[in-house]
Amino acid sequence: MVGELVTAGVALASAGVVYLMAAARVVKQYERGVVLRLGRLASEVRGPGFTMIVPGVDRMRKVNMQIVTMPVPAQEGITRDNVTVRVDAVVYFKVVDAADAVVEVEDYRFAVSQVAQTSLRSIIGKSDLDDLLSNREKLNQGLAVMIDSPALGWGVQIDRVEIKDVSLPETMKRSMARQAEATRDRRARVINADAELQASKKLAEAAQAMSGQPAALQLRLLQTVVAVAAEKNSTLVLPFPVELLRFLERSGLQAQAQTAQAEAAARTQAQAGSQAQDQAQEQAPVEQQWQPPVASREAVEAVEAVEGVEVTTSGDGGVLSPELETLPEAEDLPKDLP
């Protein structure tokens, strides 16, 4: 009797241990437990820690609540500007509702992967090649919105989507390389032309400054010779500059011009002086141009004593010679005399 009781107690204890082992569950911190009792969703989602279920009646599925990093396989598509590319991406998502992730979708990971692939192909067809290469931030946001719309009904939230790589055909790579090289060549030519323009303006100003002083050009030539002669490994050949001949020629012409100008000025002054004298003579009165010879009183008395000729004096006290008294008056002269 006692033995049977002991055996029954041991059997009951063993059954209890087995039941506990079958009913006990441990949910980790980053997990949530979804219990289906007889195929029906229990109202309570089990949190992290130790929990019990009814063996044979309840079935619990653990759902990972961590952020999942899922790579999207490379998708080949044609962009809006008819360029064939291969684009791969990566999706970061997490489960926010464990019950919906178990009930609403069979496999939420596979579902998110397929939605990400189709959305990536769709975003490739709507974008240009330049946007795929340079404007990825905007494409990432659009791709995340496209994936997040259906995923919300599965209890999944898309954290972010990143386009990793854009693979181009070799022909397109060569074309882009030629385009980039042509662009750099154009920029180099523009910069060189701008430098030439600025240098030409400065040279024009220098030439204008040197034109006033021809000797400055010779000084510049000598400075160039000194700069070239500083290198010992070169032979300097100094030709006779044509500018020096032109400078000497200009100097001679300037000297001749100055001499001719001085002679012309002298002739002009001489002509002006002679004309002034002629005008003065023409304007002077007849009495000032010609004065009759006047003899002194002693000469008159000597003549009267020797020849016995009476000499008549002029009205101003002067004495006229006897020959001049017989001259006609001015009124009696003919009018047509020169």
Coordinates of C-alpha atoms in Angstrom, one line a residue:
M1 CA 0.0 0.0 0.0
V2 CA 2.7 2.4 1.0
G3 CA 4.7 1.4 -2.1
E4 CA 1.8 2.2 -4.3
L5 CA 1.3 5.5 -2.7
V6 CA 5.0 6.3 -3.2
T7 CA 4.8 5.3 -6.8
A8 CA 1.7 7.4 -7.4
G9 CA 3.4 10.3 -5.7
V10 CA 6.5 10.0 -7.8
A11 CA 4.4 9.7 -10.9
L12 CA 2.4 12.7 -10.0
A13 CA 5.5 14.7 -9.3
S14 CA 7.0 13.6 -12.6
A15 CA 3.8 14.6 -14.4
G16 CA 3.9 18.0 -12.7
V17 CA 7.5 18.6 -13.7
V18 CA 6.7 17.6 -17.3
Y19 CA 3.8 19.9 -17.3
L20 CA 5.8 22.8 -15.9
M21 CA 8.5 22.2 -18.5
A22 CA 5.9 22.1 -21.2
A23 CA 4.1 25.2 -20.0
A24 CA 7.1 27.4 -19.0
R25 CA 8.3 30.0 -21.5
V26 CA 11.0 32.7 -21.3
V27 CA 10.6 35.8 -23.4
K28 CA 13.8 37.8 -23.9
Q29 CA 13.9 41.6 -23.5
Y30 CA 13.9 42.3 -27.2
E31 CA 11.1 39.9 -27.9
R32 CA 7.3 39.7 -27.5
G33 CA 5.2 36.6 -27.2
V34 CA 2.0 36.2 -29.2
V35 CA -0.2 33.4 -27.8
L36 CA -2.7 31.6 -29.9
R37 CA -5.2 29.6 -27.8
L38 CA -6.9 26.9 -29.8
G39 CA -6.0 28.9 -32.9
R40 CA -7.4 32.2 -31.6
L41 CA -5.3 35.2 -30.8
A42 CA -5.1 35.8 -27.1
S43 CA -5.8 39.4 -26.0
E44 CA -2.6 39.8 -24.2
V45 CA 0.8 39.8 -25.8
R46 CA 3.4 38.4 -23.4
G47 CA 6.2 40.7 -22.4
P48 CA 9.8 39.9 -21.6
G49 CA 10.5 37.5 -18.7
F50 CA 9.0 34.2 -17.5
T51 CA 5.5 33.2 -18.6
M52 CA 3.3 30.2 -18.6
I53 CA 1.0 28.7 -21.3
V54 CA -1.4 25.8 -21.4
P55 CA 0.4 22.9 -23.0
G56 CA -1.5 21.5 -25.9
V57 CA -3.9 24.4 -25.9
D58 CA -1.8 27.5 -26.3
R59 CA 0.9 28.1 -28.9
M60 CA 3.2 31.0 -28.5
R61 CA 5.3 32.7 -31.2
K62 CA 8.1 35.0 -30.3
V63 CA 8.5 38.1 -32.4
N64 CA 11.8 40.0 -32.6
M65 CA 11.3 43.7 -31.9
Q66 CA 14.8 44.7 -32.9
I67 CA 15.6 46.8 -36.0
V68 CA 16.3 44.4 -38.8
T69 CA 18.8 45.1 -41.5
M70 CA 17.8 43.5 -44.7
P71 CA 19.7 43.9 -48.0
V72 CA 17.7 44.3 -51.2
P73 CA 19.0 42.3 -54.1
A74 CA 20.3 44.3 -57.0
Q75 CA 17.5 45.3 -59.4
E76 CA 18.1 46.0 -63.1
G77 CA 16.0 48.6 -64.7
I78 CA 15.8 51.4 -67.3
T79 CA 15.8 55.0 -66.1
R80 CA 13.5 57.7 -67.4
D81 CA 16.3 58.9 -69.7
N82 CA 16.7 55.3 -71.2
V83 CA 19.8 54.2 -69.4
T84 CA 20.1 50.6 -68.1
V85 CA 21.4 50.4 -64.6
R86 CA 21.6 47.9 -61.7
V87 CA 20.7 49.3 -58.3
D88 CA 20.9 47.6 -54.9
A89 CA 19.7 48.9 -51.5
V90 CA 19.4 48.1 -47.9
V91 CA 16.2 48.4 -45.7
Y92 CA 16.1 49.1 -42.0
F93 CA 12.8 48.2 -40.3
K94 CA 11.3 46.9 -37.0
V95 CA 8.1 45.4 -35.8
V96 CA 5.9 47.7 -33.8
D97 CA 2.9 45.4 -33.4
A98 CA 3.8 41.8 -32.7
A99 CA 0.2 40.6 -33.1
D100 CA -0.2 42.1 -36.6
A101 CA 3.2 40.8 -37.6
V102 CA 2.0 37.2 -36.8
V103 CA -1.7 37.4 -37.8
E104 CA -1.8 39.8 -40.8
V105 CA 1.1 38.4 -42.8
E106 CA 2.6 35.0 -43.2
D107 CA 6.2 36.0 -43.2
Y108 CA 6.7 39.7 -42.7
R109 CA 10.5 39.6 -43.6
F110 CA 9.8 38.0 -47.0
A111 CA 6.9 40.5 -47.5
V112 CA 9.1 43.5 -46.8
S113 CA 11.8 42.1 -49.0
Q114 CA 9.5 41.7 -52.0
V115 CA 7.9 45.2 -51.5
A116 CA 11.4 46.7 -51.3
Q117 CA 12.4 45.0 -54.6
T118 CA 9.3 46.2 -56.5
S119 CA 9.6 49.7 -55.0
L120 CA 13.2 49.9 -56.0
R121 CA 12.4 48.9 -59.6
S122 CA 9.6 51.5 -59.7
I123 CA 11.8 54.2 -58.3
I124 CA 14.4 53.4 -61.0
G125 CA 11.9 53.9 -63.8
K126 CA 10.7 57.2 -62.4
S127 CA 14.2 58.8 -61.9
D128 CA 16.9 60.1 -64.2
L129 CA 20.5 58.8 -64.1
D130 CA 21.7 62.1 -62.7
D131 CA 19.2 61.7 -59.8
L132 CA 20.4 58.2 -59.1
L133 CA 24.0 59.4 -58.9
S134 CA 23.7 62.7 -57.2
N135 CA 20.3 63.1 -55.6
R136 CA 20.1 59.9 -53.6
E137 CA 18.7 61.5 -50.4
K138 CA 15.5 62.4 -52.1
L139 CA 15.2 58.9 -53.7
N140 CA 15.8 57.3 -50.4
Q141 CA 12.9 59.2 -48.8
G142 CA 10.6 58.3 -51.7
L143 CA 11.6 54.7 -51.5
A144 CA 11.0 54.6 -47.8
V145 CA 7.5 56.0 -48.2
M146 CA 6.7 53.5 -50.9
I147 CA 7.7 50.5 -48.7
D148 CA 6.2 51.9 -45.5
S149 CA 2.7 52.3 -46.9
P150 CA 1.9 48.5 -47.1
A151 CA 4.1 47.6 -44.2
L152 CA 2.1 49.5 -41.7
G153 CA -0.8 47.0 -42.0
W154 CA 1.7 44.3 -41.1
G155 CA 2.8 45.9 -37.8
V156 CA 6.1 46.8 -39.4
Q157 CA 7.6 50.3 -39.5
I158 CA 10.3 51.2 -42.0
D159 CA 13.1 53.1 -40.3
R160 CA 15.1 54.0 -43.4
V161 CA 16.1 52.9 -46.8
E162 CA 19.5 53.5 -48.4
I163 CA 20.6 53.0 -52.0
K164 CA 24.0 51.4 -51.8
D165 CA 25.4 51.2 -55.4
V166 CA 24.4 52.1 -58.9
S167 CA 26.1 49.9 -61.5
L168 CA 26.4 51.3 -65.1
P169 CA 27.3 49.5 -68.3
E170 CA 30.9 49.9 -69.5
T171 CA 29.8 51.9 -72.6
M172 CA 28.0 54.3 -70.3
K173 CA 31.0 54.6 -68.1
R174 CA 33.2 55.5 -71.0
S175 CA 30.7 58.0 -72.3
M176 CA 30.5 59.7 -68.9
A177 CA 34.3 59.7 -68.6
R178 CA 34.5 61.5 -72.0
Q179 CA 31.8 63.9 -70.9
A180 CA 33.6 64.7 -67.7
E181 CA 36.9 65.1 -69.5
A182 CA 35.3 67.5 -72.1
T183 CA 33.8 69.5 -69.2
R184 CA 37.1 69.8 -67.5
D185 CA 38.7 70.8 -70.8
R186 CA 36.1 73.4 -71.3
R187 CA 36.6 74.9 -67.9
A188 CA 40.4 74.9 -68.4
R189 CA 40.0 76.7 -71.7
V190 CA 37.6 79.3 -70.2
I191 CA 40.0 79.9 -67.3
N192 CA 42.9 80.2 -69.8
A193 CA 41.0 82.6 -72.0
D194 CA 40.1 84.7 -68.9
A195 CA 43.7 84.8 -67.9
E196 CA 44.7 85.9 -71.5
L197 CA 42.1 88.6 -71.4
Q198 CA 43.3 90.0 -68.1
A199 CA 46.9 89.7 -69.3
S200 CA 46.1 91.5 -72.5
K201 CA 44.5 94.4 -70.6
K202 CA 47.6 94.7 -68.4
L203 CA 49.9 94.5 -71.4
A204 CA 47.8 97.2 -73.2
E205 CA 48.2 99.4 -70.1
A206 CA 51.9 98.7 -70.0
A207 CA 52.3 99.5 -73.8
Q208 CA 50.4 102.7 -73.3
A209 CA 52.7 103.7 -70.4
M210 CA 55.8 102.8 -72.5
S211 CA 54.6 104.7 -75.6
G212 CA 55.2 108.0 -73.8
Q213 CA 58.8 107.0 -72.9
P214 CA 60.4 104.9 -75.7
A215 CA 63.4 104.3 -73.5
A216 CA 61.3 102.2 -71.2
L217 CA 61.0 99.5 -73.8
Q218 CA 64.8 99.3 -73.9
L219 CA 64.9 99.0 -70.1
R220 CA 62.4 96.2 -70.3
L221 CA 64.5 94.5 -72.9
L222 CA 67.6 94.7 -70.6
Q223 CA 65.6 93.4 -67.7
T224 CA 64.5 90.4 -69.8
V225 CA 68.2 89.8 -70.8
V226 CA 69.2 89.9 -67.1
A227 CA 66.5 87.4 -66.2
V228 CA 67.5 85.0 -69.0
A229 CA 71.2 85.4 -68.3
A230 CA 70.6 84.2 -64.7
E231 CA 70.4 80.6 -66.0
K232 CA 73.9 79.3 -66.5
N233 CA 72.9 76.4 -68.7
S234 CA 71.7 78.5 -71.6
T235 CA 73.4 80.5 -74.3
L236 CA 72.1 84.0 -74.8
V237 CA 72.0 85.4 -78.3
L238 CA 71.1 89.1 -78.2
P239 CA 70.0 90.4 -81.7
F240 CA 70.0 94.0 -82.6
P241 CA 66.5 95.1 -81.8
V242 CA 64.5 96.8 -84.6
E243 CA 62.8 98.9 -81.9
L244 CA 66.2 100.6 -81.2
L245 CA 66.5 101.6 -84.9
R246 CA 62.9 102.9 -84.8
F247 CA 63.8 104.8 -81.6
L248 CA 66.9 106.4 -83.2
E249 CA 64.9 107.2 -86.3
R250 CA 62.2 108.8 -84.3
S251 CA 64.8 110.8 -82.3
G252 CA 66.4 112.1 -85.6
L253 CA 63.0 113.0 -87.0
Q254 CA 62.1 114.8 -83.8
A255 CA 65.4 116.8 -83.9
Q256 CA 64.8 117.7 -87.6
A257 CA 61.3 118.7 -86.8
Q258 CA 62.5 120.9 -83.9
T259 CA 65.1 122.6 -86.1
A260 CA 62.6 123.2 -88.9
Q261 CA 60.2 124.6 -86.4
A262 CA 62.8 126.9 -84.9
E263 CA 63.8 128.2 -88.4
A264 CA 60.2 128.8 -89.3
A265 CA 59.6 130.7 -86.1
A266 CA 62.7 132.9 -86.8
R267 CA 61.5 133.6 -90.3
T268 CA 58.0 134.4 -89.0
Q269 CA 59.5 136.8 -86.5
A270 CA 61.7 138.5 -89.2
Q271 CA 58.7 138.9 -91.5
A272 CA 56.7 140.3 -88.7
G273 CA 59.4 142.8 -87.8
S274 CA 59.8 144.0 -91.4
Q275 CA 56.1 144.3 -91.8
A276 CA 55.9 146.4 -88.6
Q277 CA 58.7 148.7 -89.9
D278 CA 56.9 149.1 -93.2
Q279 CA 53.7 150.0 -91.5
A280 CA 55.5 152.5 -89.2
Q281 CA 57.1 154.2 -92.2
E282 CA 53.8 154.4 -94.1
Q283 CA 52.0 155.9 -91.1
A284 CA 54.7 158.5 -90.3
P285 CA 54.1 162.2 -91.6
V286 CA 56.0 163.5 -94.6
E287 CA 57.8 166.1 -92.5
Q288 CA 59.3 163.3 -90.4
Q289 CA 60.3 161.2 -93.5
W290 CA 62.2 164.1 -95.2
Q291 CA 63.8 167.1 -93.6
P292 CA 65.5 169.8 -95.6
P293 CA 69.2 170.3 -94.9
V294 CA 69.6 173.3 -92.5
A295 CA 72.8 175.2 -92.4
S296 CA 74.2 176.9 -89.4
R297 CA 74.4 180.6 -88.9
E298 CA 78.2 180.8 -89.2
A299 CA 77.9 178.9 -92.5
V300 CA 75.3 181.4 -93.8
E301 CA 77.4 184.4 -92.9
A302 CA 80.4 182.9 -94.6
V303 CA 78.5 182.3 -97.8
E304 CA 77.1 185.8 -97.8
A305 CA 80.5 187.3 -97.3
V306 CA 82.2 185.4 -100.0
E307 CA 79.6 185.2 -102.7
G308 CA 77.3 188.1 -101.8
V309 CA 74.2 186.0 -101.8
E310 CA 71.4 186.6 -99.4
V311 CA 70.3 183.5 -97.6
T312 CA 66.7 183.2 -96.4
T313 CA 65.9 181.6 -93.0
S314 CA 63.1 179.3 -92.3
G315 CA 60.2 180.0 -90.0
D316 CA 61.5 177.9 -87.1
G317 CA 64.8 179.7 -87.0
G318 CA 66.6 177.4 -89.4
V319 CA 68.5 178.5 -92.4
L320 CA 67.8 177.2 -95.9
S321 CA 70.4 176.9 -98.5
P322 CA 70.1 179.1 -101.6
E323 CA 69.5 176.1 -103.9
L324 CA 66.4 175.1 -101.9
E325 CA 64.7 178.4 -102.1
T326 CA 64.1 177.9 -105.8
L327 CA 62.2 174.5 -105.2
P328 CA 58.5 174.7 -106.0
E329 CA 55.9 174.5 -103.2
A330 CA 53.9 171.3 -102.5
E331 CA 50.8 172.8 -103.9
D332 CA 52.4 173.4 -107.3
L333 CA 53.6 169.8 -107.7
P334 CA 51.7 167.6 -110.2
K335 CA 49.2 165.2 -108.6
D336 CA 50.4 162.2 -110.6
L337 CA 53.8 162.0 -109.1
P338 CA 54.7 158.7 -107.5

